[in-house]
Tab-separated table of C-alpha atoms and ligand atoms in Angstrom:
chain	number	residue	atom	x	y	z
P	18	MET	CA	-5.243	15.091	-11.096
P	19	SER	CA	-6.545	17.929	-8.986
P	20	LEU	CA	-8.685	17.533	-5.936
P	21	LEU	CA	-12.453	17.351	-6.034
P	22	SER	CA	-14.345	19.911	-3.972
P	23	ILE	CA	-16.146	18.680	-0.856
P	24	ASP	CA	-19.443	18.963	-2.709
P	25	ALA	CA	-18.116	16.980	-5.648
P	26	VAL	CA	-16.831	14.274	-3.280
P	27	ASP	CA	-20.285	14.066	-1.718
P	28	ARG	CA	-21.891	13.842	-5.167
P	29	LEU	CA	-19.498	11.084	-6.230
P	30	ARG	CA	-20.047	9.066	-3.039
P	31	ASP	CA	-23.827	9.391	-3.414
P	32	ALA	CA	-23.590	8.300	-7.050
P	33	PHE	CA	-21.457	5.256	-6.137
P	34	ARG	CA	-24.021	4.253	-3.537
P	35	SER	CA	-26.941	4.763	-5.904
P	36	ILE	CA	-25.459	2.566	-8.665
P	37	GLY	CA	-24.156	-0.033	-6.181
P	38	TYR	CA	-20.447	0.635	-6.822
P	39	LEU	CA	-19.659	-1.073	-3.518
P	40	THR	CA	-17.538	-4.122	-2.674
P	41	ASP	CA	-20.217	-6.828	-2.580
P	42	PRO	CA	-22.198	-5.836	-5.700
P	43	VAL	CA	-18.934	-5.437	-7.665
P	44	LEU	CA	-17.690	-8.877	-6.585
P	45	GLU	CA	-21.059	-10.365	-7.459
P	46	ALA	CA	-21.038	-8.711	-10.897
P	47	ILE	CA	-17.567	-9.933	-11.899
P	48	GLY	CA	-17.951	-13.354	-10.250
P	49	GLU	CA	-15.352	-15.431	-8.478
P	50	GLN	CA	-13.347	-16.169	-11.631
P	51	GLY	CA	-13.358	-12.487	-12.545
P	52	GLN	CA	-12.122	-11.589	-9.114
P	53	ARG	CA	-9.359	-14.186	-9.207
P	54	GLY	CA	-8.413	-13.079	-12.731
P	55	LEU	CA	-7.995	-9.478	-11.595
P	56	GLY	CA	-5.742	-10.817	-8.838
P	57	ARG	CA	-3.548	-12.171	-11.679
P	58	ASN	CA	-3.843	-8.899	-13.605
P	59	THR	CA	-6.140	-10.320	-16.277
P	60	THR	CA	-9.532	-8.807	-17.043
P	61	VAL	CA	-10.976	-11.417	-19.411
P	62	ALA	CA	-13.006	-13.454	-16.900
P	63	ALA	CA	-14.436	-10.303	-15.314
P	64	SER	CA	-15.240	-8.845	-18.717
P	65	CYS	CA	-17.035	-12.056	-19.758
P	66	ALA	CA	-19.046	-12.008	-16.530
P	67	LEU	CA	-20.113	-8.430	-17.286
P	68	ASP	CA	-20.935	-9.360	-20.905
P	69	ALA	CA	-23.291	-12.017	-19.621
P	70	ARG	CA	-24.798	-9.635	-17.085
P	71	GLU	CA	-25.487	-6.996	-19.716
P	72	ASN	CA	-26.588	-9.406	-22.413
P	73	TRP	CA	-23.708	-7.900	-24.328
P	74	GLY	CA	-24.898	-9.338	-27.677
P	75	LYS	CA	-27.132	-6.307	-27.959
P	76	GLY	CA	-24.048	-4.100	-28.546
P	77	ILE	CA	-21.884	-1.736	-26.534
P	78	ALA	CA	-24.574	0.958	-26.307
P	79	GLU	CA	-26.570	-1.380	-24.095
P	80	ALA	CA	-23.986	-0.805	-21.373
P	81	ALA	CA	-25.886	2.419	-20.781
P	82	GLN	CA	-28.560	0.248	-19.190
P	83	ASP	CA	-26.163	-0.913	-16.524
P	84	PRO	CA	-24.272	1.869	-14.728
P	85	LEU	CA	-22.593	-0.553	-12.305
P	86	SER	CA	-21.117	-2.548	-15.191
P	87	ALA	CA	-19.974	0.698	-16.780
P	88	ALA	CA	-18.175	1.846	-13.622
P	89	ILE	CA	-16.479	-1.549	-13.262
P	90	ARG	CA	-15.353	-1.478	-16.889
P	91	LEU	CA	-14.124	2.098	-16.524
P	92	TRP	CA	-12.040	1.561	-13.404
P	93	LEU	CA	-11.358	-2.114	-12.710
P	94	LEU	CA	-11.017	-3.280	-16.331
P	95	ARG	CA	-9.676	-0.028	-17.868
P	96	GLN	CA	-12.046	-0.293	-20.822
P	97	PRO	CA	-13.442	2.679	-22.727
P	98	VAL	CA	-17.081	3.113	-21.763
P	99	PRO	CA	-19.850	5.094	-23.485
P	100	VAL	CA	-20.195	8.431	-21.704
P	101	ALA	CA	-23.961	7.865	-21.655
P	102	ALA	CA	-23.437	4.832	-19.433
P	103	LEU	CA	-21.910	7.057	-16.764
P	104	SER	CA	-24.707	9.593	-16.501
P	105	ALA	CA	-25.234	8.747	-12.807
P	106	LEU	CA	-21.705	10.040	-12.005
P	107	PRO	CA	-20.730	13.720	-11.641
P	108	MET	CA	-18.843	13.571	-14.948
P	109	GLU	CA	-18.078	17.282	-15.174
P	110	ASP	CA	-16.262	17.132	-11.828
P	111	LEU	CA	-14.435	13.921	-12.737
P	112	VAL	CA	-13.250	15.269	-16.079
P	113	ALA	CA	-12.202	18.624	-14.625
P	114	ALA	CA	-10.173	16.813	-11.938
P	115	GLY	CA	-8.449	14.591	-14.537
P	116	ILE	CA	-9.956	11.438	-13.030
P	117	VAL	CA	-11.826	10.550	-16.225
P	118	ALA	CA	-10.928	11.565	-19.795
P	119	VAL	CA	-13.566	11.884	-22.485
P	120	ASP	CA	-12.899	11.354	-26.186
P	121	GLY	CA	-16.027	11.760	-28.301
P	122	ASP	CA	-18.676	9.412	-26.919
P	123	LEU	CA	-16.235	7.349	-24.897
P	124	ALA	CA	-14.789	7.807	-21.404
P	125	LEU	CA	-11.584	6.305	-19.997
P	126	GLY	CA	-10.460	6.162	-16.369
P	127	GLU	CA	-7.249	8.153	-15.863
P	128	VAL	CA	-7.157	7.518	-12.123
P	129	ASP	CA	-8.398	4.322	-10.479
P	130	ILE	CA	-11.214	4.478	-7.936
P	131	ARG	CA	-12.462	1.178	-6.557
P	132	PRO	CA	-14.534	0.010	-3.604
P	133	TYR	CA	-12.589	-1.315	-0.635
P	134	GLY	CA	-13.870	-3.445	2.205
P	135	SER	CA	-11.921	-5.348	4.833
P	136	PRO	CA	-13.619	-8.311	6.508
P	137	ASP	CA	-10.956	-8.088	9.237
P	138	ASP	CA	-11.926	-4.848	10.945
P	139	GLY	CA	-14.764	-3.515	8.788
P	140	ALA	CA	-12.748	-0.660	7.230
P	141	ASP	CA	-14.461	0.278	4.006
P	142	GLY	CA	-14.898	2.946	1.386
P	143	TRP	CA	-13.183	3.627	-1.945
P	144	VAL	CA	-9.463	3.698	-2.689
P	145	VAL	CA	-8.016	6.149	-5.221
P	146	SER	CA	-4.716	5.353	-6.959
P	147	ASP	CA	-3.061	5.228	-10.361
P	148	PRO	CA	-4.435	2.533	-12.688
P	149	THR	CA	-3.051	-0.993	-12.354
P	150	PRO	CA	-0.072	-1.412	-14.701
P	151	GLY	CA	0.459	-4.478	-16.876
P	152	LEU	CA	-3.247	-5.425	-17.078
P	153	ASP	CA	-3.701	-8.200	-19.652
P	154	ARG	CA	0.082	-8.235	-20.263
P	155	VAL	CA	0.027	-4.748	-21.795
P	156	ILE	CA	3.382	-3.328	-20.789
P	157	THR	CA	3.450	0.396	-20.175
P	158	ARG	CA	6.201	2.485	-18.639
P	159	THR	CA	5.491	3.240	-14.986
P	160	ARG	CA	5.733	6.948	-14.190
P	161	PRO	CA	8.251	7.769	-11.410
P	162	ASP	CA	5.558	9.336	-9.202
P	163	TYR	CA	3.192	6.418	-9.737
P	164	VAL	CA	0.784	5.885	-6.822
P	165	LEU	CA	0.248	2.230	-6.052
P	166	GLY	CA	-3.221	0.922	-5.192
P	167	VAL	CA	-3.959	-1.742	-2.582
P	168	SER	CA	-1.271	-4.395	-3.093
P	169	PRO	CA	-0.709	-7.754	-1.371
P	170	ALA	CA	1.911	-5.939	0.754
P	171	SER	CA	-0.677	-3.311	1.801
P	172	THR	CA	-3.030	-6.087	2.863
P	173	SER	CA	-0.248	-7.889	4.766
P	174	LEU	CA	0.544	-4.743	6.723
P	175	ALA	CA	-3.133	-4.038	7.424
P	176	GLN	CA	-3.607	-7.603	8.651
P	177	MET	CA	-0.524	-7.601	10.896
P	178	THR	CA	-1.378	-4.258	12.491
P	179	SER	CA	-2.583	-4.409	16.065
P	180	ARG	CA	-6.050	-2.827	16.183
P	181	ARG	CA	-5.977	-1.924	19.856
P	182	ARG	CA	-7.366	1.482	20.639
P	183	VAL	CA	-4.649	4.171	20.536
P	184	GLY	CA	-4.494	7.921	20.969
P	185	SER	CA	-2.317	8.677	17.942
P	186	ALA	CA	-1.123	6.826	14.859
P	187	LEU	CA	1.307	7.582	12.057
P	188	ASP	CA	0.972	6.126	8.540
P	189	LEU	CA	4.485	6.628	7.140
P	190	GLY	CA	4.528	6.529	3.318
P	191	CYS	CA	0.742	6.484	3.028
P	192	GLY	CA	0.485	6.135	-0.782
P	193	CYS	CA	-3.208	5.735	-1.674
P	194	GLY	CA	-4.186	6.028	2.014
P	195	VAL	CA	-5.324	2.462	2.657
P	196	GLN	CA	-3.547	2.052	6.011
P	197	SER	CA	-5.105	5.296	7.260
P	198	LEU	CA	-8.563	3.984	6.352
P	199	HIS	CA	-7.951	1.274	8.953
P	200	LEU	CA	-6.131	3.472	11.476
P	201	ALA	CA	-8.936	6.040	11.524
P	202	ARG	CA	-11.166	3.377	13.069
P	203	HIS	CA	-9.090	2.868	16.199
P	204	ALA	CA	-6.814	5.897	16.603
P	205	GLY	CA	-7.982	9.175	18.066
P	206	ARG	CA	-5.671	11.075	15.743
P	207	VAL	CA	-4.030	9.895	12.501
P	208	ILE	CA	-1.236	11.559	10.543
P	209	ALA	CA	-0.395	10.233	7.096
P	210	THR	CA	2.778	11.282	5.287
P	211	ASP	CA	4.320	10.771	1.908
P	212	VAL	CA	7.172	12.248	-0.055
P	213	ASN	CA	5.085	12.130	-3.251
P	214	PRO	CA	2.528	14.968	-3.535
P	215	ARG	CA	0.397	12.918	-5.967
P	216	ALA	CA	0.113	10.210	-3.314
P	217	LEU	CA	-1.110	12.767	-0.788
P	218	GLU	CA	-3.748	14.023	-3.246
P	219	MET	CA	-4.987	10.511	-3.853
P	220	ALA	CA	-4.906	9.608	-0.154
P	221	GLU	CA	-6.912	12.733	0.594
P	222	LEU	CA	-9.563	11.711	-1.906
P	223	THR	CA	-9.575	8.108	-0.606
P	224	LEU	CA	-10.151	9.351	2.930
P	225	ALA	CA	-12.724	11.995	2.010
P	226	LEU	CA	-14.751	9.635	-0.191
P	227	SER	CA	-14.626	6.970	2.520
P	228	GLU	CA	-15.496	9.486	5.241
P	229	ALA	CA	-12.517	8.224	7.228
P	230	GLY	CA	-11.794	10.301	10.255
P	231	THR	CA	-15.037	12.168	9.910
P	232	ALA	CA	-17.579	9.560	10.988
P	233	ASP	CA	-17.971	8.155	14.452
P	234	SER	CA	-17.758	4.407	13.955
P	235	SER	CA	-17.271	3.696	17.650
P	236	ASP	CA	-20.277	1.393	17.897
P	237	ASP	CA	-18.055	-1.617	17.282
P	238	GLY	CA	-15.502	-0.731	19.898
P	239	PRO	CA	-12.492	1.308	18.997
P	240	ALA	CA	-12.518	5.063	19.163
P	241	ALA	CA	-12.562	6.389	15.623
P	242	ALA	CA	-10.838	9.597	14.672
P	243	SER	CA	-14.006	11.477	15.459
P	244	ALA	CA	-15.771	14.303	13.679
P	245	GLY	CA	-13.503	17.344	13.584
P	246	HIS	CA	-10.374	15.152	13.573
P	247	PRO	CA	-9.928	14.040	9.993
P	248	VAL	CA	-6.733	12.263	9.038
P	249	GLU	CA	-3.990	14.878	8.716
P	250	LEU	CA	-1.752	14.662	5.655
P	251	ARG	CA	1.824	15.926	5.600
P	252	GLN	CA	4.413	15.911	2.832
P	253	GLY	CA	8.008	14.995	3.624
P	254	SER	CA	10.609	12.278	3.733
P	255	LEU	CA	10.583	9.703	6.549
P	256	PHE	CA	10.397	11.475	9.928
P	257	GLU	CA	11.192	14.942	8.527
P	258	PRO	CA	7.613	16.195	9.116
P	259	PHE	CA	7.909	15.350	12.845
P	260	CYS	CA	11.374	16.563	13.749
P	261	GLY	CA	10.096	19.385	15.917
P	262	PRO	CA	11.357	20.612	18.250
P	263	PRO	CA	9.921	18.882	20.085
P	264	ALA	CA	9.855	15.684	18.003
P	265	GLU	CA	6.309	14.353	17.673
P	266	ARG	CA	5.611	10.916	19.109
P	267	PHE	CA	2.941	8.312	18.327
P	268	ASP	CA	1.340	5.341	20.049
P	269	LEU	CA	1.338	3.389	16.791
P	270	ILE	CA	3.481	3.765	13.682
P	271	VAL	CA	2.785	1.652	10.603
P	272	SER	CA	4.825	1.604	7.428
P	273	ASN	CA	5.072	-0.351	4.217
P	274	PRO	CA	8.042	1.711	3.009
P	275	PRO	CA	9.664	1.727	-0.445
P	276	TYR	CA	12.123	-1.013	0.468
P	277	VAL	CA	13.233	-2.268	-2.958
P	278	MET	CA	17.048	-2.306	-3.158
P	279	SER	CA	17.602	-1.139	-6.710
P	280	PRO	CA	20.827	0.141	-8.255
P	281	PRO	CA	21.052	3.940	-7.936
P	282	ARG	CA	19.051	5.984	-10.461
P	283	PRO	CA	18.595	9.743	-10.807
P	284	ALA	CA	15.617	10.854	-8.696
P	285	ALA	CA	13.605	11.657	-11.825
P	286	GLU	CA	13.814	8.005	-12.953
P	287	ARG	CA	13.228	6.360	-9.594
P	288	LEU	CA	9.919	4.577	-8.916
P	289	THR	CA	8.998	6.445	-5.738
P	290	TYR	CA	6.396	3.908	-4.647
P	291	ARG	CA	9.057	1.215	-4.261
P	292	GLU	CA	12.553	2.766	-4.079
P	293	ALA	CA	13.842	5.741	-2.141
P	294	GLY	CA	17.419	6.256	-3.363
P	295	PHE	CA	19.198	4.749	-0.349
P	296	GLU	CA	22.043	2.267	-0.746
P	297	GLY	CA	21.075	-1.399	-0.186
P	298	ASP	CA	18.558	-1.604	2.659
P	299	GLY	CA	19.498	1.878	3.944
P	300	LEU	CA	15.875	3.075	3.733
P	301	VAL	CA	14.637	0.334	6.071
P	302	GLU	CA	17.568	0.988	8.378
P	303	ALA	CA	16.691	4.722	8.427
P	304	VAL	CA	13.057	3.953	9.290
P	305	VAL	CA	14.082	1.583	12.104
P	306	ARG	CA	16.695	3.996	13.474
P	307	GLY	CA	14.157	6.853	13.383
P	308	VAL	CA	11.351	5.018	15.180
P	309	PRO	CA	12.642	5.298	18.795
P	310	ASP	CA	12.621	9.116	18.541
P	311	HIS	CA	8.946	9.078	17.538
P	312	LEU	CA	7.351	6.367	19.665
P	313	ALA	CA	5.366	7.448	22.687
P	314	GLU	CA	5.908	5.533	25.918
P	315	GLY	CA	4.540	2.005	25.400
P	316	GLY	CA	4.098	2.713	21.686
P	317	THR	CA	4.643	0.204	18.882
P	318	ALA	CA	5.874	0.459	15.287
P	319	GLN	CA	4.935	-2.211	12.750
P	320	ILE	CA	6.973	-2.235	9.568
P	321	LEU	CA	6.869	-4.453	6.519
P	322	ALA	CA	10.394	-4.712	5.124
P	323	ASN	CA	13.088	-6.264	2.971
P	324	TRP	CA	16.598	-6.419	4.336
P	325	ALA	CA	19.926	-7.486	2.882
P	326	VAL	CA	21.843	-10.609	3.810
P	327	LEU	CA	25.583	-9.967	3.586
P	328	GLY	CA	27.593	-13.146	3.010
P	329	ASP	CA	28.029	-15.167	6.200
P	330	GLN	CA	27.038	-12.380	8.570
P	331	PRO	CA	23.856	-13.382	10.401
P	332	TRP	CA	21.181	-10.854	9.403
P	333	GLN	CA	19.987	-10.861	13.024
P	334	GLU	CA	23.285	-9.230	14.034
P	335	ARG	CA	22.858	-6.344	11.572
P	336	LEU	CA	19.252	-5.656	12.524
P	337	ALA	CA	20.093	-5.765	16.239
P	338	GLY	CA	22.746	-3.124	15.508
P	339	TRP	CA	20.088	-0.752	14.169
P	340	VAL	CA	18.382	-0.530	17.591
P	341	ALA	CA	21.442	-0.926	19.834
P	342	GLY	CA	21.311	1.541	22.720
P	343	ARG	CA	17.945	2.997	21.642
P	344	GLY	CA	15.833	1.415	24.392
P	345	CYS	CA	13.273	-0.267	22.118
P	346	ASP	CA	12.325	-3.929	21.940
P	347	LEU	CA	12.704	-5.415	18.470
P	348	TRP	CA	10.840	-8.474	17.230
P	349	VAL	CA	11.647	-9.618	13.695
P	350	VAL	CA	9.748	-12.325	11.836
P	351	GLU	CA	11.439	-13.362	8.599
P	352	ARG	CA	8.641	-14.596	6.303
P	353	GLU	CA	10.629	-15.329	3.149
P	354	SER	CA	14.184	-15.301	1.873
P	355	LEU	CA	15.185	-14.997	-1.772
P	356	ASP	CA	18.466	-15.451	-3.554
P	357	VAL	CA	19.611	-12.396	-5.463
P	358	HIS	CA	18.449	-13.733	-8.844
P	359	GLU	CA	14.894	-14.402	-7.658
P	360	TYR	CA	14.807	-10.987	-6.048
P	361	ILE	CA	16.035	-9.111	-9.122
P	362	GLU	CA	13.654	-10.960	-11.459
P	363	THR	CA	10.689	-10.171	-9.194
P	364	TRP	CA	11.359	-6.449	-9.202
P	365	LEU	CA	12.351	-6.176	-12.874
P	366	THR	CA	8.984	-7.763	-13.665
P	367	ASP	CA	7.236	-5.384	-11.263
P	368	ALA	CA	8.800	-2.462	-13.161
P	369	GLY	CA	7.205	-3.766	-16.378
P	370	LEU	CA	10.531	-4.848	-17.907
P	371	ASP	CA	9.429	-8.378	-18.823
P	372	GLY	CA	10.165	-8.821	-22.516
P	373	SER	CA	11.894	-5.461	-22.739
P	374	PRO	CA	15.201	-5.146	-24.674
P	375	CYS	CA	16.845	-3.683	-21.558
P	376	TRP	CA	15.964	-6.675	-19.312
P	377	HIS	CA	19.409	-8.326	-19.638
P	378	ASP	CA	21.409	-5.120	-19.082
P	379	ARG	CA	19.311	-4.052	-16.106
P	380	TYR	CA	19.628	-7.560	-14.637
P	381	THR	CA	23.419	-7.635	-14.879
P	382	GLU	CA	23.672	-4.053	-13.606
P	383	TRP	CA	21.650	-5.099	-10.538
P	384	LEU	CA	23.805	-8.208	-9.994
P	385	GLY	CA	26.936	-6.026	-10.138
P	386	TYR	CA	25.377	-3.606	-7.638
P	387	PHE	CA	24.608	-6.408	-5.175
P	388	ALA	CA	28.106	-7.875	-5.650
P	389	ARG	CA	29.656	-4.469	-4.881
P	390	LEU	CA	27.612	-4.192	-1.655
P	391	GLY	CA	28.296	-7.820	-0.703
P	392	ILE	CA	24.555	-8.659	-0.790
P	393	THR	CA	24.088	-12.404	-1.236
P	394	GLY	CA	20.385	-12.714	-0.417
P	395	VAL	CA	17.335	-10.764	0.664
P	396	SER	CA	14.973	-11.464	3.541
P	397	MET	CA	11.430	-10.175	3.761
P	398	GLY	CA	9.277	-9.939	6.813
P	399	TRP	CA	7.814	-8.000	9.703
P	400	LEU	CA	9.593	-5.728	12.138
P	401	THR	CA	7.898	-4.737	15.400
P	402	LEU	CA	9.555	-2.152	17.645
P	403	THR	CA	8.132	-1.300	21.041
P	404	ASP	CA	9.058	1.379	23.509
P	405	ALA	CA	8.584	-0.918	26.494
P	406	GLY	CA	10.741	1.156	28.840
P	407	ARG	CA	13.032	-1.781	29.643
P	408	SER	CA	16.611	-1.193	30.712
P	409	GLN	CA	17.554	-4.345	28.752
P	410	PRO	CA	15.406	-4.276	25.566
P	411	ASP	CA	14.054	-7.590	24.357
P	412	LEU	CA	15.449	-8.616	20.944
P	413	SER	CA	13.824	-11.543	19.264
P	414	PHE	CA	14.338	-12.997	15.767
P	415	GLU	CA	12.503	-15.830	14.116
P	416	SER	CA	11.824	-17.303	10.704
P	417	TRP	CA	8.277	-18.338	9.912
P	418	PRO	CA	7.982	-19.234	6.204
P	419	TRP	CA	4.762	-21.209	6.748
P	420	ALA	CA	1.174	-20.141	6.172
P	421	ILE	CA	-0.465	-18.054	8.846
P	422	GLN	CA	-4.065	-17.468	9.737
P	423	GLN	CA	-5.029	-13.902	8.885
P	424	PRO	CA	-5.506	-11.401	10.337
P	425	VAL	CA	-2.374	-11.982	12.407
P	426	GLY	CA	-2.582	-8.566	14.138
P	427	PRO	CA	-4.328	-9.873	17.278
P	428	ALA	CA	-1.684	-12.623	17.677
P	429	ILE	CA	1.069	-10.029	17.318
P	430	GLY	CA	-0.657	-7.931	19.989
P	431	GLN	CA	-0.854	-10.962	22.308
P	432	HIS	CA	2.824	-11.721	21.728
P	433	ARG	CA	3.631	-8.173	22.819
P	434	GLU	CA	1.534	-8.571	25.950
P	435	GLY	CA	3.340	-11.871	26.652
P	436	VAL	CA	6.717	-10.145	26.436
P	437	ASP	CA	5.477	-7.388	28.736
P	438	ASP	CA	4.284	-9.917	31.313
P	439	ALA	CA	7.513	-11.927	31.242
M	7	SAM	C1	4.975	0.605	-1.038
M	7	SAM	S1	4.163	2.166	-0.976
M	7	SAM	C2	3.051	1.892	0.379
M	7	SAM	C3	1.768	2.641	0.279
M	7	SAM	C4	0.726	2.324	1.354
M	7	SAM	N1	1.168	2.686	2.672
M	7	SAM	C5	0.327	0.883	1.353
M	7	SAM	O1	0.460	0.206	2.378
M	7	SAM	O2	-0.116	0.413	0.316
M	7	SAM	C6	5.421	3.191	-0.255
M	7	SAM	C7	5.049	4.657	-0.150
M	7	SAM	O3	6.152	5.359	0.443
M	7	SAM	C8	6.312	6.613	-0.225
M	7	SAM	N2	7.700	7.084	-0.045
M	7	SAM	C9	8.759	6.903	-0.864
M	7	SAM	N3	9.870	7.479	-0.332
M	7	SAM	C10	9.486	8.032	0.834
M	7	SAM	C11	10.165	8.771	1.835
M	7	SAM	N4	11.469	9.033	1.733
M	7	SAM	N5	9.456	9.202	2.896
M	7	SAM	C12	8.120	8.951	3.010
M	7	SAM	N6	7.433	8.248	2.094
M	7	SAM	C13	8.101	7.791	1.028
M	7	SAM	C14	5.951	6.326	-1.657
M	7	SAM	O4	5.609	7.504	-2.345
M	7	SAM	C15	4.801	5.337	-1.490
M	7	SAM	O5	3.569	6.007	-1.468
């Protein structure tokens, strides 16, 4: 994929608006069952809803009558669509950029673009990513530089993020750019980084299409990254792009980092969106250890993470060690804990290895890797670090496996204020 020009982005956004390729009309077109089916990676219910909408019995050419259906089929359902049905879109631009491929009379989405709307803070627009893998149980190999779209983890991080107004925010490991879409609404300046150049390209398109960081949306409170301050994108690993001197600091850091603890693989085979080549939970440790050098006074970092449980050692002890002597408060909420088998099966499935001949070998390799590192379980949850300027930082650890009312960000913000008042 190459980037669209500013004019082409404007044309595409106008076309999406004119055909109604927006969150509500799309949800209405695919219906509730279609929406829930897509959540389970199956397109059948959505496809049936579109069939009914188009009176599909008339034949595939009739899709040309319904450009919204065609766009949904192209991107959400990954179906070939008659080129004629897409005449409202700037097809020349999309094909030249490698976003859509054309074969004869049919077009296929090479890159996913879908409407995004958050009822929590009103962030909206379109998110650009690689197509969803494993749709309708079709197993395809995931490319190492695959760019993940909005996942349940992305939504969890967005919902736990405090939306108080801040001067500067960092989106570490931005992927498709979804966290920055939210941050641009309440941070004066946003920097988004990723080690994967394809992710930065897609994030740039997400943000440009969604006019994030270019529109003044301050009418509902927070100061948006105003005109002239678009989200800045930087390539690099972890805090490398901010090392200075002097090191750059932020009022808010958010990260949903690639925390999967897989056995080592050559970089060319690693799935960059989920694994970073560190041993065990070394990536999460590196993020946590790096945060104090990049938080502004009073600043907060909110990180979604997995961390290893080593035999009988309380995990709280290890995590406390990561911030010892660094002057930051640490609040950890463990949301889930898995035994090593559950963990390995989850991530082998995520890699599309269900039913693959290498499933057994990869499974036992992973078990051996965990045994060598002494990992007996994995916890998942939220880490909040705050530069509260205390001589004795506040360390707090809890397990909360129960349901929570979303968005939990305001409650997390209130908890912070409570600690500050104590
Ligand atoms: C799980 S995805 C999260 C994407 C997005 N922030 C979200 O919430 O959906 C993790 C992202 O971190 C990026 N990444 C991997 N290794 C990295 C590193 N060493 N430094 C910075 N980013 C990295 C990946 O390319 C990927 O885009």
